[in-house]
XYZ file of C-alpha atoms in Angstrom:
699
model
C 89.115 106.211 112.778
C 88.577 104.512 116.120
C 91.451 103.675 118.389
C 91.852 100.345 120.193
C 89.834 101.723 123.101
C 87.201 103.434 120.975
C 88.727 106.922 120.925
C 88.279 108.920 117.746
C 91.685 109.378 116.097
C 92.659 111.634 113.236
C 93.502 110.421 109.758
C 97.249 110.778 110.064
C 99.281 112.548 107.375
C 102.081 110.012 106.878
C 103.991 112.046 104.305
C 106.497 113.104 106.944
C 107.067 109.462 107.891
C 108.114 108.398 104.411
C 109.298 111.671 102.851
C 110.825 113.817 105.626
C 112.751 116.969 104.795
C 114.518 116.908 108.156
C 114.983 114.297 110.822
C 115.976 114.409 114.468
C 117.619 111.431 116.189
C 116.695 111.623 119.886
C 118.837 109.493 122.209
C 121.569 108.930 119.620
C 124.799 107.328 120.816
C 128.350 108.112 119.748
C 129.014 104.370 119.639
C 128.183 103.699 116.002
C 127.945 99.935 116.677
C 125.334 100.180 119.471
C 121.615 99.987 118.764
C 121.307 103.719 119.541
C 124.269 104.523 117.291
C 123.341 102.431 114.253
C 120.487 104.699 112.987
C 122.926 107.520 112.189
C 125.031 105.084 110.164
C 121.988 103.896 108.256
C 120.875 107.451 107.526
C 124.240 108.740 106.394
C 125.276 105.628 104.504
C 122.422 106.083 102.051
C 122.876 109.823 101.674
C 119.762 111.310 103.251
C 119.464 114.675 101.468
C 117.661 116.562 104.244
C 118.881 118.076 107.507
C 119.899 115.738 110.351
C 119.744 116.858 113.959
C 121.164 114.865 116.862
C 119.918 115.050 120.457
C 121.740 113.688 123.479
C 122.888 115.822 126.423
C 125.970 113.596 126.843
C 127.686 114.852 123.671
C 128.523 118.124 121.974
C 129.010 116.456 118.590
C 128.909 113.017 117.000
C 130.800 112.198 113.779
C 131.146 115.883 113.010
C 127.468 116.685 113.591
C 126.518 119.019 116.435
C 124.591 117.275 119.175
C 121.907 119.236 121.096
C 121.028 118.655 124.738
C 117.270 118.586 124.019
C 114.741 118.841 121.234
C 113.854 122.368 122.342
C 117.486 123.425 121.811
C 117.355 122.705 118.088
C 117.178 126.078 116.305
C 114.949 124.912 113.439
C 111.615 123.180 112.944
C 111.633 119.392 112.469
C 109.687 117.090 110.174
C 110.260 113.704 111.751
C 112.012 112.310 114.802
C 113.502 108.922 115.537
C 113.128 108.365 119.290
C 115.436 106.021 121.237
C 115.057 107.165 124.829
C 113.643 105.159 127.784
C 109.870 104.646 127.566
C 109.059 106.977 130.467
C 110.751 109.903 128.667
C 108.992 109.404 125.321
C 105.762 111.396 126.010
C 107.774 114.512 126.993
C 109.890 114.207 123.823
C 106.645 114.056 121.823
C 105.436 117.230 123.535
C 108.753 118.930 122.797
C 108.539 117.850 119.176
C 105.085 119.422 118.964
C 106.668 122.772 119.802
C 108.985 122.258 116.827
C 106.082 121.675 114.431
C 107.083 118.033 113.937
C 104.554 115.917 112.064
C 105.801 112.402 112.779
C 107.864 110.365 115.221
C 109.255 106.840 114.850
C 109.488 105.421 118.369
C 111.952 102.544 118.644
C 111.671 102.503 122.450
C 109.952 99.561 124.114
C 108.178 99.357 127.453
C 104.586 100.283 126.535
C 101.690 97.887 125.755
C 104.012 94.892 125.642
C 105.106 95.706 129.218
C 101.599 96.331 130.509
C 102.327 100.039 131.065
C 98.753 101.271 130.533
C 99.280 104.706 132.124
C 102.342 105.336 130.006
C 100.515 104.250 126.868
C 97.692 106.658 127.613
C 100.165 109.476 128.256
C 101.851 108.787 124.924
C 98.519 108.892 123.148
C 97.477 112.131 124.737
C 100.820 113.764 123.990
C 100.698 112.720 120.313
C 97.106 113.758 119.839
C 97.664 117.156 121.421
C 100.809 117.695 119.329
C 99.261 116.317 116.109
C 102.160 113.925 115.654
C 101.790 110.576 113.846
C 103.600 107.999 115.971
C 105.110 104.936 114.288
C 105.335 102.228 116.961
C 106.396 102.334 119.703
C 108.463 99.174 120.103
C 109.235 98.999 116.375
C 112.270 98.582 114.134
C 111.678 101.676 112.077
C 110.911 102.814 108.541
C 112.570 102.675 105.114
C 111.831 105.051 102.283
C 114.245 104.005 99.545
C 113.650 106.732 96.947
C 113.819 109.429 99.642
C 117.010 107.775 101.004
C 115.444 107.994 104.434
C 116.198 104.933 106.578
C 115.062 105.510 110.139
C 116.077 102.167 111.634
C 118.818 100.246 113.408
C 118.004 97.049 111.473
C 120.860 95.068 109.930
C 118.980 94.631 106.642
C 119.718 98.308 105.912
C 123.476 97.849 106.500
C 124.359 97.758 102.820
C 125.919 100.299 100.524
C 123.349 100.002 97.752
C 119.597 99.744 97.951
C 117.517 98.518 94.984
C 114.351 100.520 94.424
C 111.312 98.545 93.236
C 107.519 99.092 93.537
C 107.190 96.745 96.545
C 106.184 98.048 100.005
C 106.362 96.050 103.231
C 104.054 96.578 106.214
C 104.867 94.220 109.067
C 103.632 93.643 112.599
C 107.015 92.116 113.382
C 110.133 94.277 113.285
C 112.466 91.341 112.647
C 110.305 90.035 109.827
C 110.047 93.507 108.286
C 113.825 93.554 108.070
C 113.924 89.916 106.938
C 111.511 90.512 104.062
C 113.377 93.678 103.012
C 116.687 91.795 103.122
C 115.345 88.990 100.926
C 113.920 91.515 98.460
C 117.280 93.277 98.266
C 119.425 90.139 98.222
C 117.167 88.548 95.585
C 117.675 91.413 93.160
C 114.098 92.717 93.335
C 114.341 95.640 95.757
C 111.619 97.594 97.564
C 110.317 101.106 97.928
C 109.029 101.322 101.511
C 109.324 99.208 104.663
C 107.519 99.917 107.916
C 107.638 98.014 111.183
C 104.372 99.050 112.808
C 105.273 98.057 116.373
C 102.517 98.364 118.945
C 100.261 100.486 116.651
C 99.428 102.696 119.616
C 98.031 105.420 117.325
C 98.805 104.545 113.713
C 97.614 101.098 112.596
C 98.754 98.779 109.835
C 95.848 99.725 107.581
C 96.724 103.426 107.947
C 100.106 102.684 106.343
C 98.504 100.586 103.630
C 96.030 103.363 102.912
C 98.922 105.815 102.462
C 101.116 103.509 100.413
C 98.326 102.709 97.987
C 98.434 106.313 96.818
C 102.194 106.295 96.082
C 103.290 106.053 92.443
C 106.235 103.783 93.264
C 104.083 101.002 94.754
C 102.494 98.103 92.824
C 102.611 95.426 95.490
C 102.151 95.720 99.265
C 103.362 92.835 101.402
C 101.564 92.445 104.724
C 102.790 90.381 107.634
C 99.932 90.391 110.130
C 98.978 88.655 113.339
C 95.718 90.606 113.631
C 94.234 93.721 112.071
C 93.136 96.146 114.746
C 90.485 97.673 112.494
C 89.753 94.913 110.053
C 86.350 96.429 109.270
C 88.225 99.017 107.151
C 89.884 96.378 104.988
C 87.184 96.150 102.263
C 87.341 99.892 101.577
C 91.131 99.935 101.596
C 91.298 96.859 99.334
C 88.837 98.384 96.878
C 91.036 101.481 96.594
C 94.079 99.267 96.046
C 92.269 97.495 93.222
C 91.365 100.857 91.665
C 95.045 101.857 91.752
C 96.199 98.524 90.250
C 97.950 97.491 93.472
C 98.074 93.912 94.715
C 97.937 93.170 98.455
C 99.836 90.021 99.475
C 99.407 88.782 103.064
C 101.079 86.289 105.337
C 98.886 85.673 108.393
C 100.463 84.393 111.610
C 98.956 83.593 114.994
C 96.444 81.190 113.433
C 96.478 78.619 116.208
C 95.056 81.010 118.797
C 91.704 79.984 120.241
C 88.695 81.611 118.623
C 86.988 84.365 120.557
C 83.581 82.886 119.742
C 81.722 81.116 122.519
C 82.467 77.417 122.392
C 78.914 76.287 123.120
C 78.008 76.994 119.478
C 79.091 74.830 116.572
C 80.473 77.970 114.982
C 82.872 78.541 117.856
C 84.398 75.108 117.340
C 85.086 75.457 113.617
C 85.528 79.205 113.020
C 89.297 79.504 113.493
C 91.156 82.816 113.335
C 92.810 81.630 110.132
C 89.569 80.624 108.418
C 87.966 84.007 109.109
C 90.995 85.876 107.799
C 91.286 83.537 104.805
C 87.704 84.111 103.687
C 87.581 87.861 104.315
C 91.008 88.373 102.674
C 89.698 86.407 99.714
C 86.609 88.584 99.446
C 88.856 91.641 99.610
C 91.117 90.417 96.803
C 94.122 89.862 99.069
C 96.549 87.181 97.822
C 97.480 84.921 100.748
C 100.799 83.071 101.036
C 102.085 80.555 103.565
C 105.716 81.549 104.165
C 108.149 84.432 103.979
C 109.801 82.783 100.960
C 106.472 82.636 99.136
C 105.761 86.242 100.027
C 109.043 87.409 98.490
C 108.518 85.172 95.434
C 105.015 86.554 94.942
C 106.435 90.079 94.982
C 109.133 89.130 92.470
C 106.541 87.576 90.142
C 104.089 90.466 90.392
C 106.579 93.230 89.710
C 108.644 91.361 87.100
C 105.889 90.017 84.882
C 102.775 91.385 83.208
C 99.428 89.841 84.179
C 98.139 86.803 82.264
C 97.063 87.795 78.770
C 93.355 88.427 78.214
C 92.684 85.598 75.786
C 89.589 85.463 73.573
C 89.745 81.679 73.590
C 87.394 79.636 75.734
C 90.177 77.095 76.300
C 92.869 79.488 77.464
C 95.458 79.105 80.190
C 99.070 78.086 80.769
C 101.166 76.917 77.829
C 104.051 74.590 78.682
C 107.071 74.716 76.348
C 109.046 71.758 77.605
C 112.438 70.607 76.360
C 112.612 67.495 78.580
C 109.577 65.234 78.191
C 109.707 63.977 81.759
C 108.571 67.195 83.390
C 105.363 67.550 81.416
C 103.199 65.468 83.715
C 104.736 67.077 86.818
C 103.892 70.524 85.522
C 100.360 69.562 84.547
C 99.806 68.011 87.997
C 100.998 71.215 89.655
C 98.630 73.280 87.491
C 95.703 71.059 88.427
C 96.602 71.220 92.124
C 96.575 75.036 91.982
C 93.479 75.233 89.813
C 95.302 76.755 86.842
C 93.811 76.095 83.434
C 95.904 74.666 80.566
C 95.820 76.291 77.141
C 94.351 74.107 74.413
C 96.262 74.660 71.169
C 94.303 75.161 67.990
C 94.889 73.108 64.855
C 96.886 75.925 63.251
C 99.340 76.039 66.165
C 99.725 72.244 66.318
C 100.363 72.099 62.582
C 102.939 74.902 62.682
C 104.852 73.281 65.562
C 104.699 69.867 63.902
C 106.297 71.320 60.772
C 109.192 72.749 62.775
C 109.785 69.959 65.268
C 111.147 66.433 64.787
C 108.607 63.624 64.396
C 109.240 62.306 67.902
C 108.250 65.634 69.466
C 104.780 66.383 70.864
C 103.192 69.533 69.440
C 100.143 69.826 71.702
C 100.057 71.420 75.141
C 101.963 70.425 77.236
C 104.575 70.265 74.480
C 107.664 68.106 74.269
C 109.727 70.209 71.869
C 112.900 68.156 72.550
C 116.425 69.502 72.760
C 116.447 70.062 69.029
C 115.072 73.552 69.472
C 118.285 74.587 71.190
C 120.383 73.843 68.111
C 119.734 77.308 66.700
C 118.332 80.623 67.819
C 116.052 80.751 64.802
C 114.388 77.403 65.524
C 113.873 78.301 69.181
C 112.555 81.734 68.218
C 110.161 80.287 65.638
C 108.717 77.675 68.035
C 108.348 80.203 70.851
C 106.623 82.630 68.534
C 104.149 79.954 67.451
C 103.196 79.163 71.070
C 103.028 82.864 72.041
C 100.788 83.649 69.086
C 98.434 80.825 69.992
C 95.240 82.665 71.074
C 94.746 80.458 74.139
C 98.195 81.166 75.633
C 97.868 83.361 78.747
C 101.112 82.411 80.558
C 104.154 80.611 79.160
C 106.303 78.219 81.178
C 109.586 77.295 79.430
C 111.040 74.138 80.952
C 114.784 73.649 80.473
C 116.761 70.486 81.061
C 120.034 69.619 82.823
C 122.053 72.300 81.008
C 119.407 74.835 81.967
C 121.568 77.770 83.139
C 123.965 77.432 80.187
C 121.097 77.083 77.684
C 119.355 80.106 79.179
C 122.461 82.254 78.898
C 123.034 81.095 75.347
C 119.524 81.994 74.242
C 118.815 84.948 76.511
C 118.329 87.445 73.684
C 115.731 85.227 72.028
C 113.683 84.860 75.217
C 113.966 88.541 76.101
C 112.841 89.563 72.604
C 109.840 87.258 72.759
C 108.880 88.539 76.219
C 109.075 92.164 75.081
C 107.197 91.581 71.823
C 104.265 89.689 73.274
C 104.016 91.211 76.797
C 103.338 87.675 77.945
C 104.376 86.338 81.379
C 107.329 84.010 80.726
C 108.621 81.775 83.519
C 111.737 79.720 82.847
C 112.042 76.595 84.944
C 115.214 74.669 85.772
C 115.709 71.221 87.252
C 116.833 72.416 90.652
C 119.340 75.058 89.560
C 119.493 78.509 91.144
C 121.306 81.427 89.545
C 122.970 84.199 91.562
C 120.622 86.944 92.778
C 122.148 89.635 90.592
C 121.678 87.468 87.517
C 118.092 86.570 88.457
C 117.373 90.269 88.872
C 118.767 90.996 85.405
C 116.508 88.368 83.808
C 113.539 89.704 85.733
C 114.188 93.147 84.271
C 113.990 91.450 80.848
C 110.558 90.093 81.787
C 111.764 86.553 82.468
C 111.209 85.048 85.891
C 113.409 82.082 86.869
C 112.097 79.131 88.862
C 114.034 76.382 90.577
C 111.757 73.598 89.302
C 108.367 73.054 87.578
C 106.328 73.189 90.785
C 107.838 76.578 91.662
C 107.132 77.800 88.127
C 103.486 76.905 88.447
C 103.283 78.574 91.858
C 104.657 81.795 90.304
C 101.985 81.568 87.607
C 99.372 81.080 90.324
C 100.388 84.368 91.955
C 99.804 86.135 88.652
C 96.380 84.568 88.199
C 95.404 85.277 91.829
C 96.324 88.962 91.467
C 94.507 89.331 88.186
C 91.340 87.566 89.242
C 91.209 89.041 92.730
C 88.066 91.078 92.988
C 86.779 92.989 95.985
C 83.295 91.784 96.941
C 80.599 94.414 97.022
C 79.918 94.596 100.747
C 76.945 96.967 100.452
C 73.674 96.171 102.120
C 70.758 94.470 100.373
C 67.552 96.480 100.386
C 65.875 94.489 103.146
C 67.504 94.860 106.560
C 65.048 94.045 109.341
C 65.712 94.509 113.052
C 66.679 91.786 115.486
C 65.377 91.813 119.062
C 67.710 93.164 121.705
C 66.151 90.695 124.136
C 63.308 88.215 123.972
C 62.258 84.583 123.858
C 61.604 82.050 121.118
C 58.531 83.918 119.848
C 60.363 87.202 119.219
C 63.374 85.503 117.615
C 61.176 83.480 115.251
C 59.288 86.595 114.242
C 62.608 88.356 113.521
C 63.891 85.445 111.452
C 60.652 85.421 109.453
C 61.176 89.118 108.743
C 64.648 88.230 107.448
C 63.119 85.870 104.896
C 63.459 82.516 106.630
C 60.490 80.226 106.844
C 59.481 79.240 110.359
C 57.401 76.118 111.187
C 54.372 76.600 113.400
C 55.259 76.089 117.050
C 53.891 76.182 120.542
C 55.328 76.208 124.060
C 54.258 73.353 126.293
C 53.762 74.256 129.980
C 52.674 71.456 132.264
C 51.439 68.066 131.013
C 48.249 68.976 129.191
C 48.506 68.797 125.399
C 44.768 68.862 124.577
C 44.830 72.642 124.101
C 47.384 72.270 121.339
C 45.400 69.934 119.081
C 43.944 72.785 117.054
C 47.150 74.816 116.956
C 49.583 72.275 115.437
C 49.386 69.475 112.935
C 51.027 66.156 113.581
C 53.739 64.895 113.258
C 55.451 66.976 115.934
C 59.031 67.658 117.014
C 59.460 68.064 120.767
C 62.588 69.541 122.285
C 64.092 71.515 125.140
C 64.324 75.275 124.597
C 67.728 76.469 123.364
C 68.426 78.394 126.588
C 68.047 75.114 128.505
C 70.203 72.915 126.266
C 72.635 73.954 123.526
C 73.120 70.469 121.997
C 69.848 68.611 122.396
C 70.661 65.579 120.263
C 73.693 64.597 122.338
C 71.682 65.032 125.563
C 68.636 63.100 124.345
C 66.446 66.188 124.592
C 64.967 66.001 121.107
C 62.152 63.772 119.842
C 61.183 63.820 116.174
C 58.197 62.581 114.223
C 55.747 62.207 117.102
C 52.503 61.311 115.361
C 50.048 61.042 118.287
C 49.314 63.424 121.110
C 49.709 60.598 123.604
C 53.262 60.132 122.300
C 53.863 63.849 122.772
C 52.739 63.686 126.396
C 54.880 60.615 127.088
C 57.967 62.167 125.535
C 57.389 65.415 127.430
C 57.624 63.446 130.659
C 60.821 61.740 129.495
C 62.515 65.003 128.485
C 61.681 66.715 131.779
C 62.973 63.730 133.689
C 66.233 63.817 131.721
C 66.512 67.545 132.437
C 65.654 66.920 136.122
C 63.156 69.772 135.795
C 59.532 68.595 136.018
C 58.302 72.132 135.369
C 60.465 72.829 132.285
C 58.803 74.590 129.359
C 59.230 72.556 126.168
C 59.036 73.536 122.524
C 56.757 71.830 120.027
C 57.148 72.373 116.289
C 55.496 70.997 113.232
C 57.934 68.722 111.416
C 59.732 69.984 108.333
C 60.346 66.989 106.093
C 62.959 66.485 103.381
C 65.413 69.091 102.110
C 69.008 69.530 103.249
C 70.411 70.950 106.469
C 72.467 74.144 106.507
C 73.971 76.197 109.320
C 73.742 80.015 109.425
C 75.551 81.900 112.169
C 76.459 85.457 113.061
C 78.999 86.464 115.617
C 81.273 89.351 116.614
C 84.935 89.005 115.630
C 87.577 90.973 117.507
C 89.229 92.210 114.284
C 86.472 92.325 111.658
C 83.425 93.087 113.739
C 80.171 91.328 112.752
C 80.749 88.164 110.665
C 78.295 85.846 108.877
C 79.124 82.116 108.665
C 77.471 79.443 106.497
C 78.028 75.729 106.073
C 76.409 72.303 106.028
C 74.310 72.048 109.152
C 72.801 69.593 111.568
C 74.899 67.281 113.685
C 77.589 66.922 111.013
C 78.723 70.571 110.862
C 81.819 69.947 112.980
C 82.709 66.657 111.251
C 82.481 68.153 107.760
C 84.078 71.368 108.988
C 83.642 73.393 105.808
C 82.273 76.857 106.480
C 82.519 80.204 104.720
C 82.819 83.520 106.551
C 81.668 86.927 105.270
C 82.328 90.410 106.582
C 79.167 92.381 107.157
C 77.273 94.020 105.646
C 77.096 91.604 102.719
C 75.089 91.128 99.538
C 73.141 88.026 98.712
C 74.551 87.658 95.160
C 78.056 87.385 96.544
C 77.013 84.945 99.284
C 75.111 82.833 96.775
C 78.169 82.633 94.513
C 80.300 81.545 97.481
C 77.765 78.903 98.542
C 77.888 77.430 95.046
C 81.640 76.828 95.420
C 81.162 74.890 98.670
C 80.113 71.331 99.484
C 76.909 72.968 100.693
C 76.396 74.290 97.175
C 76.821 70.798 95.682
C 74.302 69.469 98.170
C 71.774 72.168 97.271
C 72.279 71.930 93.518
C 70.504 68.595 93.147
C 73.058 66.134 94.490
C 72.786 62.580 93.029
C 69.588 63.282 91.087
C 67.706 65.017 93.870
C 65.646 68.107 93.223
C 67.577 71.423 93.283
C 67.058 73.172 96.609
C 66.349 76.829 97.352
C 69.906 78.228 97.644
C 68.645 81.694 96.649
C 66.220 81.797 99.556
C 68.972 80.661 101.879
C 71.432 83.305 100.748
C 68.851 86.113 100.808
C 67.649 85.275 104.304
C 71.177 84.649 105.624
C 72.365 88.061 104.353
C 69.303 89.855 105.769
C 69.952 88.103 109.091
C 73.668 89.015 109.035
C 73.068 92.653 108.058
C 70.425 92.971 110.773
C 72.927 91.653 113.300
C 75.503 94.176 112.050
C 72.998 97.008 112.505
C 72.470 96.206 116.179
C 74.289 98.463 118.644
C 77.530 96.704 119.490
C 76.683 96.793 123.187
C 73.389 95.005 122.527
C 74.616 92.320 120.112
C 74.577 88.748 121.384
C 77.986 87.150 121.248
C 76.721 84.767 118.591
C 73.425 83.592 117.087
C 73.360 80.242 115.321
C 70.449 78.899 113.294
C 71.120 75.206 112.945
C 69.682 73.339 111.267
C 68.171 75.484 108.579
C 66.323 73.030 106.340
C 66.549 74.155 102.725
C 63.591 72.926 100.714
C 63.187 72.564 96.915
C 63.371 75.746 94.845
C 60.594 78.150 95.700
C 59.860 76.528 99.049
C 62.326 78.473 101.182
C 64.804 77.857 103.972
C 63.255 76.792 107.283
C 64.794 77.544 110.663
C 64.002 74.759 113.137
C 66.490 75.529 115.894
C 68.314 78.588 117.223
C 71.022 79.169 119.771
C 71.628 82.695 121.132
C 74.728 83.227 123.221
C 75.034 86.469 125.134
């Protein structure tokens, strides 16, 4: 593992963080209501079973526990410490803990990176590395380990007498939000297993905690609140392990409005936002993204309460809607369409069976209108539910109740619970705006029934289930061909490198001076004439591009005009044979602060910023994955034979783009240009390749 400044760091053993046998509270206060006094209350309130040592030279004892003047005065070894002393004293405490064979320290103290204290940060790192101590934080709100009854925090969310244990872990780059998410999980009747506020991540990063939590048997969902992943290049490997373990990663990304780190001279820099890069790479890593804390908690509730959508053998499978009021059917269908969820198509047998049971004014196809008649008896409700659940195309069931929703649910709870247990089918019961108390919602969730406020919420819950089930981790291995890119060089060397990557390159020549006679035998008309990329990033806007020149006299005349516009009579100009037809794409590579080398593709030419749809890929990548992603984009529709045109060579584009991206990733980081953008890349009909006609390299 590499630290934020490139130092090699150990793979920390975080067992002592989450499962300590003994803890030491350094800087504890006798005032149980102060921030330094609250951690003892949190620890004792939940019955921590291990040994607790207190350290503060001001006291001989606190609440009946002996208090030692220093860590060194403790007579026994220590597993984990909670440190609450001034920042300047923390490194020495870490060194003292090392003498006590401590393995971990949770540092609540602030005053490090966030205060610009670089020397103190470095001292803390050195102390921890020498002592072999995993440091949580500093500047954090602490750690929960519910099953171990170890709560090393001052946070108010832990100030409760009972904690619900559930297979949900929380990793947050905000201490307040870590506590807020935990509080909502507890108040909502779901519970959690682990909570960690990562603080400054001076030594242990967010992905280190995720990597550890993936291996725990009491984790099925990990909730991530992130502003930026320090070592995002590790995410694909971590996500793949999570998938192997059947664990879903759910992320809420903040800090999305920050300016991109990419140079703004390129088109890429203007459209590659922080959010879009995270969105695409999270998607490729199978991470479910949400937009709010409420959605994050709801996703956790859905994923731990319900089984995944049923694997249906039917080609027309999806969500079945069992609606008692007829008015919500269209709303629910609209919500499904908006989220891209398929609707189940009932077979003739199912429609006939429902029609036999229901009144004539009911609607027996999906979405059903079963009417309030089904609530007249448990047997009728049970029979109709069984028919829909046994329909081969049913993957998820939404039961829509009417204005007496809570009362009707309570009256028929046993029927719904029995159906959920028998069929192992996700069942979401939707009200018309009603919300039951948290304890009651938790009880229904334990029966396999998730409650939603209204139809749109119900569909969103179903979408979480589908997202988790369908989330796959892209194979980010390298294709066989990975050429080398030049560390430095001009147009000639870059075009040669792009040709090695699999792009087609039109014949070109460099024009020095006014004479064009020597070029007659080298290039065929018509000709494109332009300024070199290093002289002008956006030639069209500056009038430094002339296309379709079909006589050499026109070339000479335009050369004079371009040089005059540049105010450089001796400027070297670029001549290229014209590439006609096809469609324009943009292929770019750049270095991202969090994910390292990134490949970006989209529609190219002068419209790339206006259309604004691009797709980002972590590198290395594979062409099959990139091709599949292209086919989902507007670029894919354009290449597929839009409006009766010939299909274009999307395979050549994806192969060359991936070879280009992987070659960029292979370059030494110190030698990589800041970004390289090929735009436009003219994609020709199938079998005729993808032609690079312009390139911008930004150092």
